[in-house]
């Protein structure tokens, strides 16, 4: 039976850290379904459609990958897609508590689905969608942290950028 993993997340937007996890995950699994959580109660910078489009574009060079979205419980979605693993990336220690809690809850909800963590590459250790959005918002250079299309889309979202790090007294 092919080994299928779900790589779930918000991907708001996808970063090079996510791409690194997908690339390395593909060495472990026959297929990875990268799936965006649809959560109407949460505010995102990019719409679900925009996030799907960016993910599709940035992963088109990979084989054995599918881009999808889901709602409800992740383990139910994993079972419906016949996946036995959930793939998550771990960066700094700060990720650990949340990931540990989520993995244990998911295990309690469905013991047939295993969570597999991949340690992020050292160069992506402090890369997160949130910190990148904040940097771009204030005109910071995020070259090399996100795929080129994402960089373009982020710039368009925040143009014209507010504030340039000057004292507000002047
Ligand atoms: O990229 P994120 O925001 O850290 O991803 C979080 C995600 C989507 C993996 C998580 O919120 C999730 O799985 N949500 C679906 C609901 C669920 O099954 N929660 C875990 C058990 S309560």
Coordinates of N, CA, C and O and ligand atoms in Angstrom, one line a residue:
X1 N 0.8 -1.2 0.0 CA 0.0 0.0 0.0 C 0.9 1.3 0.0 O 1.8 1.3 0.8
X2 N 0.6 2.2 -0.9 CA 1.5 3.4 -0.9 C 1.4 4.2 0.4 O 0.3 4.3 1.1
X3 N 2.5 4.7 0.8 CA 2.6 5.5 2.1 C 2.2 6.9 1.8 O 3.0 7.6 1.1
X4 N 1.1 7.3 2.3 CA 0.6 8.7 2.0 C 0.6 9.5 3.3 O 0.1 9.1 4.4
X5 N 1.1 10.7 3.2 CA 1.1 11.6 4.4 C 0.3 12.9 4.0 O 0.3 13.3 2.9
X6 N -0.3 13.4 5.0 CA -1.0 14.7 4.9 C 0.0 15.8 5.5 O 0.5 15.6 6.6
X7 N 0.3 16.8 4.8 CA 1.0 17.9 5.4 C 0.0 19.1 5.5 O -0.2 19.8 4.5
X8 N -0.5 19.3 6.7 CA -1.6 20.3 6.9 C -1.0 21.6 7.4 O 0.1 21.6 8.0
X9 N -1.8 22.6 7.2 CA -1.3 23.9 7.7 C -2.2 25.1 7.2 O -3.2 24.8 6.5
X10 N -1.8 26.3 7.6 CA -2.5 27.5 7.2 C -1.9 28.0 5.9 O -2.6 28.5 5.0
X11 N -0.6 27.8 5.8 CA 0.1 28.3 4.6 C -0.3 29.7 4.1 O -0.7 29.9 3.0
X12 N -0.2 30.6 5.1 CA -0.6 32.0 4.8 C 0.5 33.0 4.9 O 0.6 33.8 5.9
X13 N 1.4 32.9 4.0 CA 1.5 32.1 2.8 C 2.6 31.0 3.0 O 3.2 31.0 4.0
X14 N 2.7 30.2 1.9 CA 3.7 29.1 1.9 C 5.1 29.8 1.9 O 5.3 30.8 1.3
X15 N 6.0 29.2 2.7 CA 7.4 29.8 2.8 C 8.4 28.7 2.3 O 8.0 27.6 2.1
X16 N 9.7 29.1 2.2 CA 10.7 28.2 1.7 C 10.9 27.1 2.8 O 11.4 26.0 2.5
X17 N 10.6 27.4 4.0 CA 10.7 26.4 5.1 C 9.7 25.3 4.8 O 10.0 24.1 5.0
X18 N 8.4 25.7 4.4 CA 7.4 24.6 4.1 C 7.9 23.8 2.9 O 7.8 22.6 2.9
X19 N 8.4 24.5 1.9 CA 8.9 23.8 0.7 C 10.0 22.7 1.0 O 10.0 21.6 0.5
X20 N 10.9 23.1 1.9 CA 11.9 22.3 2.4 C 11.4 21.0 3.1 O 11.8 19.9 2.8
X21 N 10.3 21.2 3.9 CA 9.7 20.0 4.5 C 9.0 19.1 3.5 O 9.1 17.9 3.6
X22 N 8.4 19.7 2.5 CA 7.7 18.9 1.4 C 8.8 18.1 0.7 O 8.6 16.9 0.5
X23 N 9.9 18.8 0.3 CA 10.9 18.1 -0.4 C 11.5 16.9 0.3 O 11.7 15.8 -0.2
X24 N 11.8 17.1 1.6 CA 12.4 16.1 2.4 C 11.3 15.0 2.7 O 11.6 13.8 2.8
X25 N 10.1 15.4 2.9 CA 9.0 14.5 3.2 C 8.8 13.5 2.0 O 8.5 12.3 2.2
X26 N 9.0 14.0 0.8 CA 8.8 13.2 -0.4 C 9.8 12.0 -0.4 O 9.7 11.1 -1.2
X27 N 10.9 12.2 0.4 CA 11.9 11.1 0.4 C 11.4 10.0 1.3 O 11.9 8.9 1.3
X28 N 10.4 10.3 2.2 CA 9.9 9.3 3.1 C 8.6 8.7 2.7 O 8.3 7.6 3.1
X29 N 7.8 9.5 2.0 CA 6.5 9.0 1.6 C 6.3 8.9 0.1 O 7.0 9.6 -0.6
X30 N 5.4 8.0 -0.3 CA 5.1 7.8 -1.7 C 4.4 9.0 -2.2 O 4.5 9.4 -3.4
X31 N 3.5 9.6 -1.4 CA 2.7 10.8 -1.8 C 2.5 11.7 -0.6 O 2.3 11.2 0.5
X32 N 2.5 13.0 -0.9 CA 2.2 13.9 0.1 C 1.0 14.8 -0.3 O 1.0 15.3 -1.5
X33 N 0.0 14.8 0.5 CA -1.1 15.7 0.2 C -1.0 17.0 1.1 O -1.0 16.9 2.3
X34 N -0.6 18.1 0.5 CA -0.5 19.3 1.2 C -1.9 19.9 1.3 O -2.5 20.2 0.3
X35 N -2.4 20.1 2.5 CA -3.7 20.5 2.6 C -3.9 21.7 3.5 O -3.4 21.8 4.7
X36 N -4.7 22.7 3.0 CA -4.9 23.9 3.8 C -6.2 23.8 4.6 O -7.2 23.5 4.0
X37 N -6.1 24.2 5.9 CA -7.3 24.1 6.7 C -8.2 25.3 6.3 O -7.7 26.5 6.2
X38 N -9.4 25.0 6.0 CA -10.4 26.0 5.8 C -11.1 26.3 7.1 O -11.8 25.5 7.7
X39 N -10.8 27.5 7.7 CA -11.4 27.9 9.0 C -12.0 29.3 8.8 O -11.3 30.3 8.9
X40 N -13.3 29.3 8.6 CA -13.9 30.6 8.4 C -13.9 31.6 9.6 O -14.1 32.8 9.5
X41 N -13.5 31.0 10.8 CA -13.5 31.9 12.0 C -12.1 32.6 12.2 O -12.0 33.4 13.0
X42 N -11.1 32.2 11.4 CA -9.8 32.7 11.5 C -9.5 33.7 10.4 O -10.0 33.5 9.3
X43 N -8.8 34.8 10.7 CA -8.5 35.8 9.7 C -7.2 35.5 9.1 O -6.2 35.3 9.8
X44 N -7.2 35.5 7.8 CA -6.0 35.2 7.0 C -5.6 36.4 6.2 O -6.5 37.1 5.8
X45 N -4.4 36.5 5.8 CA -4.0 37.6 4.9 C -4.5 37.2 3.5 O -5.0 38.0 2.7
X46 N -4.3 36.0 3.1 CA -4.6 35.5 1.8 C -5.9 34.6 1.8 O -6.0 33.8 2.8
X47 N -6.7 34.7 0.8 CA -7.9 33.9 0.8 C -7.5 32.4 0.6 O -6.3 32.2 0.1
X48 N -8.4 31.5 0.8 CA -8.1 30.1 0.6 C -7.7 29.9 -0.9 O -6.7 29.2 -1.2
X49 N -8.4 30.5 -1.8 CA -8.1 30.3 -3.2 C -6.6 30.8 -3.5 O -5.9 30.2 -4.3
X50 N -6.3 32.0 -3.0 CA -4.9 32.5 -3.2 C -3.9 31.6 -2.6 O -2.8 31.4 -3.2
X51 N -4.2 31.1 -1.4 CA -3.2 30.2 -0.8 C -3.0 28.9 -1.6 O -1.9 28.4 -1.8
X52 N -4.1 28.4 -2.1 CA -4.1 27.2 -2.9 C -3.3 27.4 -4.2 O -2.4 26.6 -4.6
X53 N -3.5 28.6 -4.8 CA -2.8 28.9 -6.1 C -1.3 29.1 -5.9 O -0.5 28.5 -6.6
X54 N -1.0 29.7 -4.8 CA 0.5 29.9 -4.5 C 1.1 28.5 -4.2 O 2.2 28.2 -4.7
X55 N 0.4 27.7 -3.4 CA 1.0 26.4 -3.1 C 1.2 25.5 -4.4 O 2.2 24.9 -4.6
X56 N 0.1 25.6 -5.3 CA 0.2 24.8 -6.5 C 1.4 25.3 -7.4 O 2.1 24.5 -7.9
X57 N 1.5 26.6 -7.5 CA 2.6 27.1 -8.3 C 4.0 26.8 -7.8 O 4.9 26.4 -8.5
X58 N 4.1 26.9 -6.5 CA 5.5 26.7 -5.9 C 5.9 25.2 -5.7 O 7.0 25.0 -5.3
X59 N 4.9 24.3 -6.0 CA 5.3 22.9 -5.8 C 5.1 22.2 -7.1 O 5.1 20.9 -7.1
X60 N 4.9 22.9 -8.2 CA 4.6 22.2 -9.5 C 5.8 21.4 -10.0 O 5.6 20.5 -10.8
X61 N 7.0 21.6 -9.4 CA 8.2 20.8 -9.9 C 8.3 19.5 -9.1 O 9.1 18.7 -9.5
X62 N 7.4 19.3 -8.1 CA 7.5 18.0 -7.4 C 6.5 17.0 -8.0 O 5.4 17.4 -8.5
X63 N 6.9 15.7 -8.0 CA 6.0 14.7 -8.4 C 5.4 14.1 -7.1 O 5.9 14.3 -6.0
X64 N 4.3 13.3 -7.2 CA 3.7 12.7 -6.1 C 3.2 13.6 -5.0 O 3.4 13.4 -3.8
X65 N 2.7 14.7 -5.5 CA 2.1 15.7 -4.5 C 0.8 16.1 -5.0 O 0.5 16.2 -6.2
X66 N -0.1 16.4 -4.0 CA -1.4 16.9 -4.3 C -1.7 18.1 -3.4 O -1.3 18.1 -2.2
X67 N -2.3 19.1 -3.9 CA -2.7 20.3 -3.1 C -4.2 20.3 -2.9 O -5.0 20.1 -3.8
X68 N -4.6 20.4 -1.6 CA -6.0 20.2 -1.3 C -6.4 21.2 -0.2 O -5.5 21.9 0.4
X69 N -7.6 21.2 0.2 CA -8.0 21.9 1.5 C -9.0 21.0 2.2 O -9.5 20.1 1.7
X70 N -9.1 21.3 3.5 CA -10.0 20.5 4.3 C -10.7 21.4 5.4 O -10.2 22.5 5.7
X71 N -11.8 20.9 6.0 CA -12.3 21.5 7.2 C -12.6 20.4 8.2 O -12.5 19.2 7.9
X72 N -12.9 20.8 9.4 CA -13.2 19.8 10.4 C -11.9 19.2 11.0 O -10.9 19.9 10.9
X73 N -12.0 18.0 11.5 CA -10.9 17.4 12.2 C -9.9 16.8 11.2 O -10.2 16.2 10.2
X74 N -8.6 17.1 11.5 CA -7.5 16.7 10.6 C -7.5 15.1 10.5 O -7.3 14.6 9.4
X75 N -7.7 14.4 11.7 CA -7.6 13.0 11.6 C -8.7 12.4 10.8 O -8.5 11.3 10.1
X76 N -9.9 13.0 10.8 CA -11.0 12.5 10.0 C -10.7 12.7 8.5 O -10.9 11.8 7.7
X77 N -10.1 13.9 8.2 CA -9.7 14.1 6.8 C -8.6 13.1 6.4 O -8.7 12.6 5.3
X78 N -7.6 12.9 7.3 CA -6.6 11.9 7.0 C -7.1 10.6 6.6 O -6.8 9.9 5.6
X79 N -8.1 10.1 7.5 CA -8.7 8.8 7.2 C -9.5 8.8 5.9 O -9.4 7.8 5.1
X80 N -10.2 9.9 5.6 CA -10.9 10.0 4.4 C -10.0 9.9 3.1 O -10.4 9.5 2.1
X81 N -8.8 10.4 3.3 CA -7.8 10.4 2.2 C -6.9 9.2 2.2 O -5.9 9.1 1.5
X82 N -7.2 8.2 3.1 CA -6.5 7.0 3.3 C -5.0 7.3 3.6 O -4.1 6.6 3.1
X83 N -4.7 8.3 4.4 CA -3.4 8.6 4.8 C -3.1 8.1 6.2 O -4.0 8.2 7.0
X84 N -2.0 7.6 6.5 CA -1.7 7.1 7.8 C -0.7 7.9 8.6 O -0.3 7.6 9.7
X85 N -0.3 9.0 7.9 CA 0.6 9.9 8.6 C 0.3 11.4 8.4 O -0.3 11.8 7.4
X86 N 0.6 12.2 9.4 CA 0.5 13.6 9.4 C 1.9 14.1 9.5 O 2.7 13.7 10.4
X87 N 2.3 14.9 8.5 CA 3.7 15.4 8.5 C 3.7 16.9 9.0 O 2.8 17.7 8.6
X88 N 4.6 17.2 10.0 CA 4.7 18.5 10.5 C 6.2 18.9 10.6 O 7.0 18.0 10.9
X89 N 6.5 20.1 10.4 CA 7.9 20.6 10.6 C 8.0 21.2 12.0 O 7.1 21.7 12.5
X90 N 9.2 21.0 12.5 CA 9.5 21.5 13.8 C 10.7 22.5 13.7 O 11.7 22.2 13.1
X91 N 10.4 23.7 14.2 CA 11.5 24.7 14.1 C 12.1 24.9 15.5 O 12.6 23.9 16.1
X92 N 12.1 26.0 16.0 CA 12.7 26.3 17.3 C 11.9 25.6 18.4 O 10.8 25.1 18.2
X93 N 12.4 25.6 19.7 CA 11.7 25.0 20.8 C 10.3 25.5 21.0 O 9.4 24.8 21.5
X94 N 10.1 26.8 20.6 CA 8.8 27.4 20.8 C 7.6 26.6 20.1 O 6.5 26.7 20.4
X95 N 8.0 25.9 19.0 CA 7.0 25.1 18.3 C 6.5 23.9 19.1 O 5.5 23.3 18.9
X96 N 7.4 23.4 20.0 CA 7.3 22.1 20.5 C 6.0 21.8 21.3 O 5.3 20.8 21.1
X97 N 5.7 22.8 22.2 CA 4.5 22.5 23.1 C 3.2 22.4 22.3 O 2.5 21.5 22.5
X98 N 3.0 23.3 21.4 CA 1.8 23.3 20.5 C 1.8 22.0 19.7 O 0.8 21.3 19.6
X99 N 2.9 21.7 19.1 CA 3.0 20.5 18.2 C 2.7 19.2 19.0 O 2.1 18.3 18.6
X100 N 3.3 19.1 20.2 CA 3.2 18.0 21.1 C 1.8 17.8 21.5 O 1.2 16.7 21.4
X101 N 1.1 18.9 21.9 CA -0.3 18.8 22.3 C -1.2 18.4 21.1 O -2.0 17.5 21.3
X102 N -0.9 18.9 19.9 CA -1.7 18.6 18.8 C -1.5 17.1 18.4 O -2.5 16.4 18.1
X103 N -0.3 16.7 18.4 CA 0.0 15.3 18.0 C -0.6 14.3 19.0 O -1.2 13.3 18.6
X104 N -0.6 14.6 20.3 CA -1.2 13.8 21.3 C -2.7 13.7 21.2 O -3.4 12.7 21.3
X105 N -3.3 14.9 20.9 CA -4.8 14.9 20.7 C -5.2 14.1 19.5 O -6.1 13.3 19.5
X106 N -4.4 14.3 18.4 CA -4.7 13.6 17.2 C -4.6 12.1 17.4 O -5.4 11.3 16.8
X107 N -3.6 11.7 18.2 CA -3.4 10.3 18.5 C -4.6 9.7 19.3 O -5.0 8.6 19.1
X108 N -5.0 10.5 20.2 CA -6.2 10.1 21.0 C -7.5 10.0 20.1 O -8.3 9.1 20.3
X109 N -7.6 10.9 19.2 CA -8.7 10.9 18.3 C -8.7 9.7 17.3 O -9.8 9.2 16.9
X110 N -7.5 9.4 16.9 CA -7.4 8.3 15.9 C -6.0 7.6 16.0 O -5.0 8.2 15.5
X111 N -5.9 6.5 16.6 CA -4.6 5.8 16.9 C -4.0 5.3 15.6 O -2.8 4.9 15.6
X112 N -4.7 5.2 14.5 CA -4.2 4.7 13.3 C -3.4 5.8 12.5 O -2.8 5.4 11.5
X113 N -3.5 7.0 12.9 CA -2.8 8.1 12.2 C -1.6 8.5 13.0 O -1.7 9.0 14.2
X114 N -0.4 8.4 12.4 CA 0.8 8.8 13.2 C 1.3 10.2 12.7 O 1.3 10.5 11.6
X115 N 1.8 10.9 13.7 CA 2.3 12.2 13.4 C 3.8 12.1 13.2 O 4.5 11.5 14.1
X116 N 4.4 12.5 12.1 CA 5.8 12.5 11.9 C 6.4 13.9 11.8 O 5.8 14.7 11.0
X117 N 7.4 14.2 12.6 CA 8.0 15.5 12.6 C 9.3 15.5 11.8 O 10.1 14.6 12.0
X118 N 9.5 16.5 11.0 CA 10.8 16.7 10.4 C 11.4 18.0 11.0 O 10.7 19.0 11.0
X119 N 12.6 17.9 11.4 CA 13.3 19.0 11.9 C 13.6 20.0 10.7 O 14.0 19.5 9.7
X120 N 13.2 21.2 10.9 CA 13.5 22.2 9.8 C 14.9 22.3 9.5 O 15.8 22.1 10.4
X121 N 15.2 22.7 8.3 CA 16.6 23.0 7.9 C 17.1 24.2 8.7 O 16.3 25.1 9.0
X122 N 18.4 24.2 9.1 CA 18.9 25.3 10.0 C 18.6 26.6 9.4 O 18.3 27.6 10.1
X123 N 18.7 26.8 8.1 CA 18.4 28.1 7.5 C 17.0 28.6 7.6 O 16.7 29.8 7.5
X124 N 16.1 27.7 7.9 CA 14.7 28.1 8.1 C 14.2 28.2 9.5 O 13.0 28.3 9.8
X125 N 15.2 28.1 10.4 CA 14.8 27.9 11.8 C 13.9 29.0 12.4 O 13.0 28.8 13.2
X126 N 14.2 30.2 11.9 CA 13.3 31.4 12.4 C 12.4 31.9 11.3 O 11.9 33.0 11.4
X127 N 12.2 31.1 10.3 CA 11.3 31.5 9.2 C 9.9 31.1 9.5 O 9.6 29.9 9.7
X128 N 9.0 32.0 9.6 CA 7.5 31.7 9.7 C 6.7 32.6 8.9 O 7.1 33.8 8.6
X129 N 5.5 32.2 8.5 CA 4.6 33.0 7.7 C 4.4 34.3 8.4 O 4.4 35.4 7.8
X130 N 4.1 34.3 9.7 CA 3.8 35.5 10.5 C 4.9 36.5 10.5 O 4.7 37.7 10.2
X131 N 6.1 36.1 10.7 CA 7.2 37.0 10.9 C 7.5 37.6 9.5 O 7.9 38.8 9.4
X132 N 7.3 36.8 8.4 CA 7.6 37.3 7.1 C 6.5 38.4 6.7 O 6.9 39.4 6.2
X133 N 5.3 38.1 7.1 CA 4.2 39.1 6.8 C 4.5 40.4 7.5 O 4.4 41.5 6.9
X134 N 5.0 40.3 8.7 CA 5.3 41.5 9.5 C 6.4 42.3 8.8 O 6.4 43.5 8.7
X135 N 7.5 41.6 8.4 CA 8.6 42.2 7.8 C 8.2 42.9 6.5 O 8.6 44.1 6.3
X136 N 7.4 42.2 5.7 CA 7.0 42.8 4.4 C 6.2 44.1 4.6 O 6.3 45.1 3.9
X137 N 5.3 44.0 5.6 CA 4.4 45.1 5.9 C 5.1 46.4 6.1 O 4.7 47.4 5.7
X138 N 6.3 46.3 6.7 CA 7.1 47.5 7.0 C 8.3 47.7 6.0 O 9.2 48.3 6.4
X139 N 8.2 47.0 4.9 CA 9.2 47.2 3.8 C 10.4 46.4 4.0 O 11.4 46.7 3.3
X140 N 10.4 45.4 4.8 CA 11.6 44.6 5.0 C 11.9 43.7 3.8 O 11.0 43.3 3.1
X141 N 13.2 43.3 3.6 CA 13.6 42.5 2.5 C 13.4 41.0 2.9 O 14.1 40.6 3.9
X142 N 12.6 40.3 2.2 CA 12.4 38.9 2.5 C 12.9 37.9 1.5 O 12.5 36.8 1.4
X143 N 13.9 38.4 0.7 CA 14.5 37.7 -0.4 C 15.0 36.3 0.2 O 15.6 36.3 1.2
X144 N 14.7 35.3 -0.5 CA 15.2 33.9 -0.2 C 14.4 33.2 0.9 O 14.7 32.1 1.3
X145 N 13.4 33.9 1.5 CA 12.6 33.3 2.6 C 11.3 32.7 2.0 O 10.8 31.8 2.6
X146 N 10.9 33.2 0.9 CA 9.7 32.7 0.2 C 9.9 32.5 -1.2 O 10.8 33.2 -1.8
X147 N 9.1 31.7 -1.9 CA 9.3 31.5 -3.4 C 9.0 32.9 -4.1 O 8.2 33.7 -3.5
X148 N 9.6 33.1 -5.2 CA 9.4 34.4 -5.9 C 8.0 34.9 -6.1 O 7.6 36.0 -5.9
X149 N 7.1 33.9 -6.4 CA 5.7 34.3 -6.6 C 5.1 34.8 -5.3 O 4.3 35.8 -5.3
X150 N 5.4 34.2 -4.2 CA 4.9 34.6 -2.9 C 5.4 36.0 -2.6 O 4.6 36.8 -2.1
X151 N 6.6 36.2 -2.9 CA 7.2 37.5 -2.6 C 6.4 38.6 -3.3 O 6.1 39.7 -2.8
X152 N 6.1 38.3 -4.6 CA 5.4 39.3 -5.4 C 4.0 39.5 -4.9 O 3.5 40.7 -4.7
X153 N 3.3 38.5 -4.5 CA 2.0 38.6 -4.0 C 1.9 39.3 -2.6 O 1.0 40.1 -2.3
X154 N 3.0 39.0 -1.8 CA 3.1 39.7 -0.5 C 3.3 41.2 -0.7 O 2.6 42.0 -0.1
X155 N 4.1 41.6 -1.6 CA 4.4 43.0 -1.9 C 3.2 43.7 -2.4 O 2.9 44.8 -2.0
X156 N 2.4 43.0 -3.2 CA 1.2 43.6 -3.8 C 0.1 43.8 -2.6 O -0.5 44.8 -2.6
X157 N 0.1 42.9 -1.7 CA -0.9 43.0 -0.6 C -0.6 44.2 0.3 O -1.5 44.9 0.8
X158 N 0.7 44.5 0.5 CA 1.1 45.6 1.4 C 1.4 46.9 0.7 O 1.9 47.8 1.4
X159 N 1.3 47.0 -0.6 CA 1.7 48.2 -1.3 C 0.6 49.2 -1.1 O -0.6 48.9 -1.3
X160 N 0.8 50.5 -0.8 CA 2.1 51.0 -0.4 C 2.4 50.7 1.0 O 1.5 50.7 1.9
X161 N 3.6 50.3 1.3 CA 4.0 49.9 2.7 C 3.8 51.1 3.7 O 4.1 52.2 3.3
X162 N 3.4 50.8 4.9 CA 3.3 51.8 5.9 C 4.5 51.9 6.7 O 5.2 50.9 7.0
X163 N 4.9 53.1 7.1 CA 6.1 53.3 8.0 C 7.4 52.8 7.4 O 7.4 51.8 6.7
X164 N 8.4 53.4 7.6 CA 9.7 53.0 7.1 C 10.8 53.0 8.2 O 11.9 53.3 8.0
X165 N 10.4 52.8 9.4 CA 11.3 52.7 10.5 C 11.9 54.1 10.9 O 12.9 54.2 11.5
X166 N 11.2 55.2 10.6 CA 11.6 56.5 11.0 C 10.9 56.9 12.3 O 9.8 56.3 12.6
X167 N 11.5 57.8 13.0 CA 10.8 58.3 14.2 C 9.5 59.0 13.8 O 9.4 59.7 12.8
X168 N 8.4 58.7 14.6 CA 7.1 59.3 14.2 C 7.0 60.7 14.6 O 6.0 61.4 14.3
X169 N 8.0 61.3 15.3 CA 8.0 62.7 15.7 C 8.2 63.6 14.6 O 7.8 64.7 14.6
X170 N 9.0 63.1 13.6 CA 9.4 64.0 12.4 C 8.3 64.1 11.4 O 7.6 63.1 11.1
Ligands
LIG1 O1 0.0 26.1 9.9 P1 -0.8 25.9 11.2 O2 -1.8 27.0 11.4 O3 0.1 25.7 12.4 O4 -1.6 24.6 11.1 C1 -2.5 24.1 12.1 C2 -3.4 22.9 11.7 C3 -4.2 23.3 10.4 C4 -2.5 21.7 11.4 C5 -4.4 22.6 12.9 O5 -5.0 23.8 13.3 C6 -5.4 21.6 12.5 O6 -5.1 20.5 12.2 N1 -6.7 22.0 12.6 C7 -7.9 21.2 12.2 C8 -8.7 20.8 13.5 C9 -8.0 19.7 14.2 O7 -8.0 18.6 13.8 N2 -7.3 20.1 15.3 C10 -6.4 19.2 16.1 C11 -7.0 18.4 17.1 S1 -8.0 19.3 18.2

